[in-house]
Coordinates of C-alpha atoms in Angstrom, one line a residue:
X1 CA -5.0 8.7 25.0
X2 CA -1.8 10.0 26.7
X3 CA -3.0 13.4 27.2
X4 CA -1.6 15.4 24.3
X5 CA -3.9 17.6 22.1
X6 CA -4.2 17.1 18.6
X7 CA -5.6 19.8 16.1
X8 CA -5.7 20.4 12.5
X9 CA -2.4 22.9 11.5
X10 CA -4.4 25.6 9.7
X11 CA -2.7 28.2 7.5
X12 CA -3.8 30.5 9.8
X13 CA -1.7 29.0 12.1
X14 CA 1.1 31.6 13.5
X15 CA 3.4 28.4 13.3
X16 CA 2.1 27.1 10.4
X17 CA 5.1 26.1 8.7
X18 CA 6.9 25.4 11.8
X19 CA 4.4 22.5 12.9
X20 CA 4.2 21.3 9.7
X21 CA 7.8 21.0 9.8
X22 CA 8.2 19.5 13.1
X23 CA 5.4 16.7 12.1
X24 CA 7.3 15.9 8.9
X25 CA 11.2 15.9 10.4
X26 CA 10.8 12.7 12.4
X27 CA 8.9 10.6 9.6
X28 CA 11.3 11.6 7.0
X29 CA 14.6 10.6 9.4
X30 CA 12.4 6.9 9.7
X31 CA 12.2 6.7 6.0
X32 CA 15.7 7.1 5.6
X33 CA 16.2 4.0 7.6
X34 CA 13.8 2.0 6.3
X35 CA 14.6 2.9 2.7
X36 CA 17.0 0.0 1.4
X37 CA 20.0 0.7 0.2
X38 CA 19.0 1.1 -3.6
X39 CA 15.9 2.2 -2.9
X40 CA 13.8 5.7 -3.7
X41 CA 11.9 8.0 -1.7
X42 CA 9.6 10.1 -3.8
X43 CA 8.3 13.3 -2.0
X44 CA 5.1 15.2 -3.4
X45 CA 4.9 18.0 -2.6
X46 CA 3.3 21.6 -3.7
X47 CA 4.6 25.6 -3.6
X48 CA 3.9 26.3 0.2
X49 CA 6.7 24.2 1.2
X50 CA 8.6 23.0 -1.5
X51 CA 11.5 24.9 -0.7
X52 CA 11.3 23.7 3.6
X53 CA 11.2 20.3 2.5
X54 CA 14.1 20.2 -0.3
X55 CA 16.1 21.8 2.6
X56 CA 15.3 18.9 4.9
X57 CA 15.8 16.1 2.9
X58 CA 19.0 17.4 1.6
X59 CA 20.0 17.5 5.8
X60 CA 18.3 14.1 6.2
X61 CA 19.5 12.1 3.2
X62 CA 22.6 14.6 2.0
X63 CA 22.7 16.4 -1.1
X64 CA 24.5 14.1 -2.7
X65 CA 21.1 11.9 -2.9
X66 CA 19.8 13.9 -4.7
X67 CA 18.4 12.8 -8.3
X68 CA 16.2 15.8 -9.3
X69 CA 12.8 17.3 -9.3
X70 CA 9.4 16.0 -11.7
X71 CA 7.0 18.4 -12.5
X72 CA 3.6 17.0 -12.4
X73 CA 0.3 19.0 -13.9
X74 CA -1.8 18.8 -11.3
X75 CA -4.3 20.7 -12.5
X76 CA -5.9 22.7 -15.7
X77 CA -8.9 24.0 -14.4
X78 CA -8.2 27.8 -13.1
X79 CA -9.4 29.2 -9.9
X80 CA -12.2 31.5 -10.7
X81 CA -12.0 33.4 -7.3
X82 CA -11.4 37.2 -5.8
X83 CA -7.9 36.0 -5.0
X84 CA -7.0 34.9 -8.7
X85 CA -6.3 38.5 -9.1
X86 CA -3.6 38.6 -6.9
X87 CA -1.1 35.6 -7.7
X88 CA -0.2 33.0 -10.6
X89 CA -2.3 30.2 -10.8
X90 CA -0.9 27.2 -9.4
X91 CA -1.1 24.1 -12.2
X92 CA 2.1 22.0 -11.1
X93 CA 3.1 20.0 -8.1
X94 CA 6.4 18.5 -7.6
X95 CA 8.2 15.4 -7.0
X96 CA 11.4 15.4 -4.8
X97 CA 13.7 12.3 -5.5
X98 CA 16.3 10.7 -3.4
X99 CA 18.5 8.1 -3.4
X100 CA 20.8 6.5 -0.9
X101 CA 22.7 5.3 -4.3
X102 CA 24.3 8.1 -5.9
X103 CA 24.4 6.6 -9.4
X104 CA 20.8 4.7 -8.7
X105 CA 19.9 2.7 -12.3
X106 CA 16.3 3.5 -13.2
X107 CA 13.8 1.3 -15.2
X108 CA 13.1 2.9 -18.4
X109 CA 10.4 2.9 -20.6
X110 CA 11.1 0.4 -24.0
X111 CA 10.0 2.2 -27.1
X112 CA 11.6 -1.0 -28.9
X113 CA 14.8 -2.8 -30.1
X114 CA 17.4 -1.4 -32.1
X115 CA 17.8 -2.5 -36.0
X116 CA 21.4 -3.8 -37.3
X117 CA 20.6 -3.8 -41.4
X118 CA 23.9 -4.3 -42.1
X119 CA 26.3 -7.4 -42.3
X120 CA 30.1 -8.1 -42.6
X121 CA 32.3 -10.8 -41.7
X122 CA 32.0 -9.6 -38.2
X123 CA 28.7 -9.7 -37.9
X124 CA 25.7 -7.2 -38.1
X125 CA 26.0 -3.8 -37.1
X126 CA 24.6 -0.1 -37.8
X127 CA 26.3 3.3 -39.3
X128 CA 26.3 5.6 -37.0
X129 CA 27.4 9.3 -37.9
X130 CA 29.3 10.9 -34.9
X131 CA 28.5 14.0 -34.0
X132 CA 29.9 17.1 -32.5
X133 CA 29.1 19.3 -29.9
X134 CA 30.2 22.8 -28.7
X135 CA 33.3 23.2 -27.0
X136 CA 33.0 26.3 -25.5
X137 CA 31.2 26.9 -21.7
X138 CA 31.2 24.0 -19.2
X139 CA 31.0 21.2 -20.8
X140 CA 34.1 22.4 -23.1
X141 CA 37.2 20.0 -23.5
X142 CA 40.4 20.5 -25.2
X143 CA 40.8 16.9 -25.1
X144 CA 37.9 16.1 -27.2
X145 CA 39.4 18.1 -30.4
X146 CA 41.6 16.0 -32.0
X147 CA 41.5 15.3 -36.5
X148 CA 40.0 11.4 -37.4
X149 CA 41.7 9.5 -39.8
X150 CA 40.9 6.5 -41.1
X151 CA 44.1 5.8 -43.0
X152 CA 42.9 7.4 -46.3
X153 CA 41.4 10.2 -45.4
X154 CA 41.0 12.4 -42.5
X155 CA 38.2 14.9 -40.8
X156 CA 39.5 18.2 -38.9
X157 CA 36.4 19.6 -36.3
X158 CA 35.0 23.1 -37.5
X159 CA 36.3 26.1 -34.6
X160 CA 34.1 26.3 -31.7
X161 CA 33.2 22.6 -31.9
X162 CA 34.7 19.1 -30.2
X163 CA 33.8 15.4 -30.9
X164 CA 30.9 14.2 -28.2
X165 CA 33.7 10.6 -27.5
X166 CA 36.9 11.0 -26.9
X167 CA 40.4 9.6 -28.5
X168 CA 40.7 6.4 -26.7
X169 CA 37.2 5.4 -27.7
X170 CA 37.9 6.3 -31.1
X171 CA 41.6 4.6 -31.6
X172 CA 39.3 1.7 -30.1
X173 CA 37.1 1.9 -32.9
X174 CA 39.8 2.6 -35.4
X175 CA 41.5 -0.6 -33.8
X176 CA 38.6 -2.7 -34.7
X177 CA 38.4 -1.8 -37.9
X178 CA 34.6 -0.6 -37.6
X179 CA 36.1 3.4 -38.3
X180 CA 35.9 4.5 -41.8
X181 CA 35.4 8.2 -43.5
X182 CA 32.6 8.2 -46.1
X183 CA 31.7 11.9 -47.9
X184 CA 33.7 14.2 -45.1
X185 CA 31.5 12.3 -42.4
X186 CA 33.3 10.3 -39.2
X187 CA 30.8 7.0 -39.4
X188 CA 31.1 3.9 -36.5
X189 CA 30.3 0.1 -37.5
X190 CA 27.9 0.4 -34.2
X191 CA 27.9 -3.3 -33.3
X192 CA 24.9 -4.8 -30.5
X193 CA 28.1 -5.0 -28.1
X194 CA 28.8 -1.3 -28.4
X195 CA 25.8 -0.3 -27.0
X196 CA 22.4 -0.7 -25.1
X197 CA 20.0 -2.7 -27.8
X198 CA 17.1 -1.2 -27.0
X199 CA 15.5 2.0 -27.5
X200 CA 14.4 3.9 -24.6
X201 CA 12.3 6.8 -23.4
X202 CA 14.2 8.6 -20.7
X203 CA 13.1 9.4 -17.1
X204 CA 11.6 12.5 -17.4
X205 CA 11.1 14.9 -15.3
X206 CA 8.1 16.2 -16.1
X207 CA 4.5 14.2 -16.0
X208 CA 1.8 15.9 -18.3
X209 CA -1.7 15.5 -17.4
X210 CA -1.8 12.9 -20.1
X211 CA -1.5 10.7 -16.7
X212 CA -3.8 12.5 -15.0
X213 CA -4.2 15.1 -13.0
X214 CA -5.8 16.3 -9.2
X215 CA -9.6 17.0 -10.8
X216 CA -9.4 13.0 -13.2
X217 CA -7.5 11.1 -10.2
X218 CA -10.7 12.2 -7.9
X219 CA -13.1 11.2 -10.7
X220 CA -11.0 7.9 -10.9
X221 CA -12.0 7.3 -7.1
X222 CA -15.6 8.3 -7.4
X223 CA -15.6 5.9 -10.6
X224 CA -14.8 3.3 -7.9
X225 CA -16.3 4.0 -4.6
X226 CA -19.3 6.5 -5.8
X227 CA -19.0 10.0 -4.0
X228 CA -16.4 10.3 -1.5
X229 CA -15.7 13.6 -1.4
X230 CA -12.2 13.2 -0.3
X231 CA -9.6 16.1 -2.0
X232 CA -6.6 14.8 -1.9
X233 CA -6.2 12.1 -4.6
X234 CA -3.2 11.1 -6.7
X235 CA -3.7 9.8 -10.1
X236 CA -2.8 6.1 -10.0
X237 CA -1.0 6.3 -13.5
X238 CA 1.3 8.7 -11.6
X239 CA 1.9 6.6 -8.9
X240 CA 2.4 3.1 -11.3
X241 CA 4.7 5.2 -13.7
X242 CA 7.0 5.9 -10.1
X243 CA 6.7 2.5 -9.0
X244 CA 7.6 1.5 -12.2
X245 CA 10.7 3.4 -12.8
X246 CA 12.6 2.4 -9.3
X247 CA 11.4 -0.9 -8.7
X248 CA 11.8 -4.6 -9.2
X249 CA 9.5 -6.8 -9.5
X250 CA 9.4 -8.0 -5.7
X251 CA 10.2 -5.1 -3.9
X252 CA 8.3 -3.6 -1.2
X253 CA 6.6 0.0 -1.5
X254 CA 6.3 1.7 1.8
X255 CA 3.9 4.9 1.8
X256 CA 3.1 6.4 4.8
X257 CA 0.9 9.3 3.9
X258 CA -1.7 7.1 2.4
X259 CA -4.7 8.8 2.3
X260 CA -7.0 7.4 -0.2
X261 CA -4.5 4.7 -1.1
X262 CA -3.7 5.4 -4.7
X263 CA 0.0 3.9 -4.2
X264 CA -1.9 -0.2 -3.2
X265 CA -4.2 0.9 -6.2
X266 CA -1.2 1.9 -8.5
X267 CA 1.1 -1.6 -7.5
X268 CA -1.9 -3.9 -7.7
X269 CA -2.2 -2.3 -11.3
X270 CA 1.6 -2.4 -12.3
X271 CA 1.8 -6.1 -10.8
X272 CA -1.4 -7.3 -13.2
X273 CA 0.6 -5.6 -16.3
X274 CA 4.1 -7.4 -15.9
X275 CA 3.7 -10.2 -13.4
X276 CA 5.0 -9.3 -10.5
X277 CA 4.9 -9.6 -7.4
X278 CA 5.7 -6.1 -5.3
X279 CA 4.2 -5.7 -1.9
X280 CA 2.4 -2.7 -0.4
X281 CA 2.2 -1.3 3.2
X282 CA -0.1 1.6 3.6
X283 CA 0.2 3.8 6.4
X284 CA -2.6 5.8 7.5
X285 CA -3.9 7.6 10.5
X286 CA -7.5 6.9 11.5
X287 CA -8.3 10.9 11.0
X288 CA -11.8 11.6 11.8
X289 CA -13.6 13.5 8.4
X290 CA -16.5 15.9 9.3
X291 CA -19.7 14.8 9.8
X292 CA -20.8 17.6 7.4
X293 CA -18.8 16.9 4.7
X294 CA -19.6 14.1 1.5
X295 CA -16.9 11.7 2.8
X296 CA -18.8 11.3 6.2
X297 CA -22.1 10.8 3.8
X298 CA -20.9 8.2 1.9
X299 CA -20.1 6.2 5.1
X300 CA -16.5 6.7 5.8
X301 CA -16.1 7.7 9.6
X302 CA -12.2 8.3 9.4
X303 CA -9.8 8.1 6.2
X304 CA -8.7 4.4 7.1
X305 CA -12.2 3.6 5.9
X306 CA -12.4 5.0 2.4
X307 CA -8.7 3.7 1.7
X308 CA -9.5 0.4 2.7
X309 CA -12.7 0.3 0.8
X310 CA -10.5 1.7 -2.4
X311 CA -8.2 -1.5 -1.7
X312 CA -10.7 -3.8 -2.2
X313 CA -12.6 -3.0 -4.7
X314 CA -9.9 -1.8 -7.1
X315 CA -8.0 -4.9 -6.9
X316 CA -11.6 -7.0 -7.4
X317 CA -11.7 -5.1 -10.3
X318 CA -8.1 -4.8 -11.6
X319 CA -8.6 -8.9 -11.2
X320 CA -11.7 -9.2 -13.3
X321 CA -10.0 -6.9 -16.1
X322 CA -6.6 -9.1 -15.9
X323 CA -8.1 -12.4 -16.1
X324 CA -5.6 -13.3 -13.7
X325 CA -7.0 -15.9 -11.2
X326 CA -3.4 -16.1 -9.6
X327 CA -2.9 -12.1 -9.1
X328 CA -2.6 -11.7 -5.1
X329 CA -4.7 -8.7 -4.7
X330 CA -5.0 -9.7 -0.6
X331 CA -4.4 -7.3 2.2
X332 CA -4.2 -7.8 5.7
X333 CA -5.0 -4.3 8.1
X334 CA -3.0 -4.1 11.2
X335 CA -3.8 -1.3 13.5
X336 CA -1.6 -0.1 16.2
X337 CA -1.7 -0.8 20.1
X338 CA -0.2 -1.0 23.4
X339 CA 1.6 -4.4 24.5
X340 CA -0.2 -7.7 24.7
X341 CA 1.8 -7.9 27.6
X342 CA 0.7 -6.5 31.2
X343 CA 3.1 -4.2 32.4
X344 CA 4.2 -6.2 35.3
X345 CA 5.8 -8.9 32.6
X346 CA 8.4 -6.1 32.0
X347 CA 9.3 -4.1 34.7
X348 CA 9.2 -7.5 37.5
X349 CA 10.7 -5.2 40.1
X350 CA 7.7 -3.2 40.2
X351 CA 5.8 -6.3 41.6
X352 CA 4.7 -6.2 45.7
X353 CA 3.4 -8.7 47.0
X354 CA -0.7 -7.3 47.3
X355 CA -0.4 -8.0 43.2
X356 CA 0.5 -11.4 43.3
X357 CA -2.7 -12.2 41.5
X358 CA -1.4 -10.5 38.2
X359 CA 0.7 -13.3 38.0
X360 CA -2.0 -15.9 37.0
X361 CA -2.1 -14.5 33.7
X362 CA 0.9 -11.9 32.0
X363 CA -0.9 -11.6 29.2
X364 CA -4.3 -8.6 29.6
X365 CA -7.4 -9.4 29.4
X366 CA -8.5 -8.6 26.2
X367 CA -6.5 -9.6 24.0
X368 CA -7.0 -12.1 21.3
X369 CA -5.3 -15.0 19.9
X370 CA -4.7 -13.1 16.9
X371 CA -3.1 -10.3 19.0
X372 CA -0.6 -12.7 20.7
X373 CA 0.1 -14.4 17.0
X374 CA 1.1 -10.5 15.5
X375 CA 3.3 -9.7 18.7
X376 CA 5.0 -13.2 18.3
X377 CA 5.8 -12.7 14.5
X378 CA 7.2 -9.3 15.4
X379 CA 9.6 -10.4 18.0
X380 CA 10.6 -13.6 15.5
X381 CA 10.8 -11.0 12.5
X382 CA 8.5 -13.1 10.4
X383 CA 6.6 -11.0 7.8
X384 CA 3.4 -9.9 8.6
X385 CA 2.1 -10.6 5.0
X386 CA 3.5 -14.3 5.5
X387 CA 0.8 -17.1 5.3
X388 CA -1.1 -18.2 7.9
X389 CA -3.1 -21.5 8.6
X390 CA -5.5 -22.1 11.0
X391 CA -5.5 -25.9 12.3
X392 CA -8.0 -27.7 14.8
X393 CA -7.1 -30.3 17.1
X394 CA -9.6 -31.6 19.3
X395 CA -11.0 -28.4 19.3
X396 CA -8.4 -26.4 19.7
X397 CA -6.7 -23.8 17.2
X398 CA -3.4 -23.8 16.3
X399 CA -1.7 -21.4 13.5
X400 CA 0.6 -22.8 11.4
X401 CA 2.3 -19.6 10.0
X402 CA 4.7 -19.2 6.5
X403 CA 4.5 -22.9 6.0
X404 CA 4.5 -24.3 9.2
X405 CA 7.9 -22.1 10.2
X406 CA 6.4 -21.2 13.0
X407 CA 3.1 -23.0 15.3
X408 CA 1.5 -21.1 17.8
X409 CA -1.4 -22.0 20.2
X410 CA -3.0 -19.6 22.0
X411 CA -5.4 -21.3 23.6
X412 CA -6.2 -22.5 27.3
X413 CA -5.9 -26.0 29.1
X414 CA -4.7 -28.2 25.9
X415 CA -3.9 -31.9 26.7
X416 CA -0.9 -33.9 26.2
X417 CA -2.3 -35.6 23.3
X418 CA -2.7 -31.8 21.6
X419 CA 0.5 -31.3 22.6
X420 CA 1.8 -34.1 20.7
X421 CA 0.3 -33.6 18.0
X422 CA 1.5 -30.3 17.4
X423 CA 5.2 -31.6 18.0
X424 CA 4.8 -34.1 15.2
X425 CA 3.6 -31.6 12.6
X426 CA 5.5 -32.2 9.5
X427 CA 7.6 -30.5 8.1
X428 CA 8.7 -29.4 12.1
X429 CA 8.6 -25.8 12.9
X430 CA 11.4 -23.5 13.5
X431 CA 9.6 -22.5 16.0
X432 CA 6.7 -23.1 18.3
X433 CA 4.9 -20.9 20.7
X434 CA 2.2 -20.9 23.5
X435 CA 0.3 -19.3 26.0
X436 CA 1.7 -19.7 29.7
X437 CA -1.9 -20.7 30.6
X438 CA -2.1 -23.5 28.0
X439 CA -1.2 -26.5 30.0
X440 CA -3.9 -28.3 31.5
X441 CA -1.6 -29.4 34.7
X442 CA 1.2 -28.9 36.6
X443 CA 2.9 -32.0 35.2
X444 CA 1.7 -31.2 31.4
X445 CA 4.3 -28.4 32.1
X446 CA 7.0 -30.5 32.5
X447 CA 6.5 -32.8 30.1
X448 CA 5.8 -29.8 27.4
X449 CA 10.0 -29.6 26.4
X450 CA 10.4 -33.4 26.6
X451 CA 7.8 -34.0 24.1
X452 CA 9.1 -31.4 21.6
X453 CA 12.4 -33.1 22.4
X454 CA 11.4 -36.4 21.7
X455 CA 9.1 -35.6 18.2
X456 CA 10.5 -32.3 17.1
X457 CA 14.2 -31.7 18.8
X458 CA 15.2 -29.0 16.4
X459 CA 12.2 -27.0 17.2
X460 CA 12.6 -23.9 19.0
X461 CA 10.1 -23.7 21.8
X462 CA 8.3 -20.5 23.8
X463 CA 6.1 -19.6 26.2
X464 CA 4.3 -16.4 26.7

C-alpha cells in the first residue's frame, strides 16, 4: 500500500543472508522489549543461519543472557537426492535461549518425591554417601581437600580427588550432629530441609523425536485440518514442553512467527493438563500461498487462514478430550490498520478553510463500531482479550467492556434518556466513551458532563 516492493528472499538471492538479516534485526530488538523481565525468548532456528543469529541476539540481548542451545531431531527420514552426495544430512534444528534474568529458575519435570526411611529423634531423614570428584582441570579446588572426622574416626581423600561440598557445609553438618563415618564412607543424615524434596528431570538440552519431529508435527496438522500442504510445522509437544519449562500458569506467550500456530495449539494443550490459565497472541502475516500448491486447494488463500482454522478446531477438540466445560479455548483476531481517525484530527494546522466539511465527522467513513471500541481500549491500555458485553438501550448498542470498566457507545443521535441510562450503570465505569456525533442536539451536548456528574461523578468521560 505505501509503495514498497515485497518479494520472497530466495537462496538464490545475492543478499540472501543479508535480507534475511535485516528482516529479523528489528523484530528481535521489539522482543527484547516486550519480553518481561523473567521472561524467555526461544529462537528456532536451523544450520543456514544459526551462527548470524546467535551473533545477533548475543548484540541484542548481551551474552550474558545467554542460557544455552537445545538440540531438536527434526527429522529421521534422509534426503534421497543428487545432492545427498555432497553434504551431511541435516537431522537437527536448534533452539537459541535467552534470558533477561541471568540466573532465570526453570520449571522442571517431577519424576516424584524423595523417600526419608529413616527416623531419629530429630526427625526423618536419608543416608546420603558423599562423593568425590576430580580435582584436577577447571573445576579443581585446593579448598575442597580437606580429611572428615567425625570424632572417632576419620577419612583422608585419595590423590587427584576433592570432596564435591566444601568445609563450611560439612563443619555444618558435623555441627548438627547428622555427620558420622560408617565402613571408610563420609555418610550425611540428609534431612527434607537440606534439600529440594522432589526428584526432578533436568532441562535438557536436547529433544528426541520421541516429541516429534518436522515429518509427525505435519501429520499432526493434517490429522486436524485434512491436507494442508503447509511445510513448516512445529510439533506441539515441542512447543508445550517450552511453554512448560519457562512459564507460570498465567503468563502471556507472544510468538510472532506463527505460521500454522502450533504455539495457541501447544498452550491450549498445556492449559487443559494443569489448569491454567496462560494467554496466547499469535502474530502472523497474511502471506499469500500459491494457487498451485495443496494449501491453496484445501481453501486457505493466505497463512492467517490455515492458522486460524488450526485454532479452532484444536481447541474444540482439546475441549472434548478434557472434559473441561470451563477451559477458555476463545480467541479474538485483530488485524492491523490505519487510524480510525481522519488525518485532519491530528495534524489541525493542516486544516483551510475549503475543508471545513471534514469537520462534521473526525472519525472516516468506514469504520465500525468495533473499530472505534479497539482504538479506545488501546489508548486506555485495557487488554484486548478483556470481556466485552454488548447492551441495548432503546435500540442503541452500548459495550460494556472488562466488567463494565469501561462503556462505550458508538452510535449516532442517542437521547438524553440513553444517556442516562448509561450514567447509572452499576457498578459505574472508570470510564466512558462516545462518538462526537452521538448527541441528538446541541443542548444534549451540554448536558452530556452534567449528567455523568450527577449519576456517575467518578466516571471518566470522552468523546471521539
Amino acid at each position: 500500500d505505501q509503495g514498497n516492493r515485497l518479494e520472497i528472499n530466495n537462496a538464490s538471492n545475492g543478499r540472501f543472508h543479508t535480507d534475511w538479516l535485516n528482516m529479523i534485526y528489528p523484530r528481535l530488538k521489539l522482543a527484547k522489549d516486550l519480553l518481561a523481565d523473567d521472561g524467555v525468548i526461544f529462537a528456532s532456528i536451523d544450520y543456514n543461519e544459526n551462527f548470524n543469529l546467535r551473533t545477533m541476539m548475543d548484540e541484542i540481548f548481551g551474552k550474558s543472557s545467554f542460557i544455552g542451545e537445545i538440540y531438536w531431531e527434526s527429522k529421521t527420514k534422509s534426503q534421497n537426492t543428487i545432492t545427498s552426495y555432497n553434504k551431511l544430512q541435516p537431522k537437527a534444528e536448534m533452539i537459541f535461549v535467552y534470558s533477561k534474568q541471568s540466573k532465570r529458575r526453570f520449571n522442571l519435570i517431577k519424576l516424584g518425591d524423595r523417600e526419608y526411611p529413616l527416623c531419629d529423634d530429630r526427625g526423618n531423614y536419608r543416608e546420603h554417601v558423599m562423593e568425590v570428584m576430580n580435582a584436577n582441570g577447571i573445576r579443581g579446588r585446593e579448598t575442597m581437600i580437606f580429611d572428615i572426622s567425625d570424632g572417632t574416626s576419620t577419612v583422608s581423600l585419595p590423590d587427584g580427588k576433592q570432596w564435591q561440598i566444601g568445609i563450611d557445609q560439612v563443619t555444618a553438618y558435623q555441627s548438627a550432629g547428622d555427620l558420622f563415618i560408617r565402613d571408610g564412607k563420609v555418610i550425611i543424615k540428609m534431612r527434607p530441609s537440606y534439600e529440594r524434596n522432589e526428584n526432578t528431570e533436568p532441562f535438557w538440552g536436547f529433544f528426541s523425536k520421541s516429541l516429534g519431529t518436522a515429518e509427525s508435527a505435519k501429520q499432526e496438522l493434517k490429522d486436524l485440518l485434512g491436507p494442508h500442504g503447509f511445510e513448516t510445522v512445529k510439533p506441539v509437544d515441542v512447543v508445550k514442553r517450552l511453554i512448560y519449562h519457562a512459564t507460570q500458569n498465567n503468563d502471556i506467550i507472544l510468538d510472532f512467527f506463527s505460521g500454522s500456530a502450533s504455539t495457541a495449539h501447544a498452550t491450549m494443550q498445556l492449559n487443559s493438563e494443569d489448569n491454567g490459565r496462560r494467554k496466547f497472541i499469535m502474530v502472523q502475516l497474511p502471506e499469500a500461498v500459491d494457487e498451485k500448491s495443496e494449501t491453496f486447494k484445501a481453501g486457505y488463500k493466505n497463512i492467517c487462514e490455515l492458522g486460524k482454522a488450526r485454532i479452532r478446531k484444536a481447541g474444540k477438540k482439546i475441549k472434548e478430550e478434557s472434559g473441561k466445560e470451563d477451559l477458555d479455548i476463545g480467541f479474538r483476531v485483530l488485524k492491523l490498520d490505519s487510524s480510525n481517525m481522519k488525518d485532519i484530527f491530528y495534524r489541525p494546522e493542516n486544516l483551510f478553510k475549503g475543508n471545513l466539511d471534514m469537520l462534521e465527522d473526525n472519525i472516516k467513513g468506514d469504520r465500525t463500531p468495533n473499530d472505534l471500541l479497539f482504538q479506545v481500549m488501546l489508548d486506555l491500555g485495557i487488554e484486548l482479550s478483556s470481556p466485552i458485553e454488548e447492551i441495548s438501550v432503546e435500540g442503541k448498542n452500548i459495550f460494556s467492556v472488562d466488567n463494565g470498566y469501561l462503556i462505550a457507545c458508538f452510535d449516532e443521535n442517542i437521547s438524553e434518556n440513553v444517556m442516562k441510562s448509561i450514567a447509572e450503570i452499576k457498578p459505574s465505569p472508570v470510564y466512558a466513551v462516545f462518538r462526537n456525533s452521538v448527541f441528538s442536539s446541541d443542548s444534549m451536548a451540554s448536558n452530556f458532563e452534567q449528567i455523568f456528574k450527577t449519576y456517575s461523578p467518578n466516571t471518566k468521560t470522552k468523546v471521539l
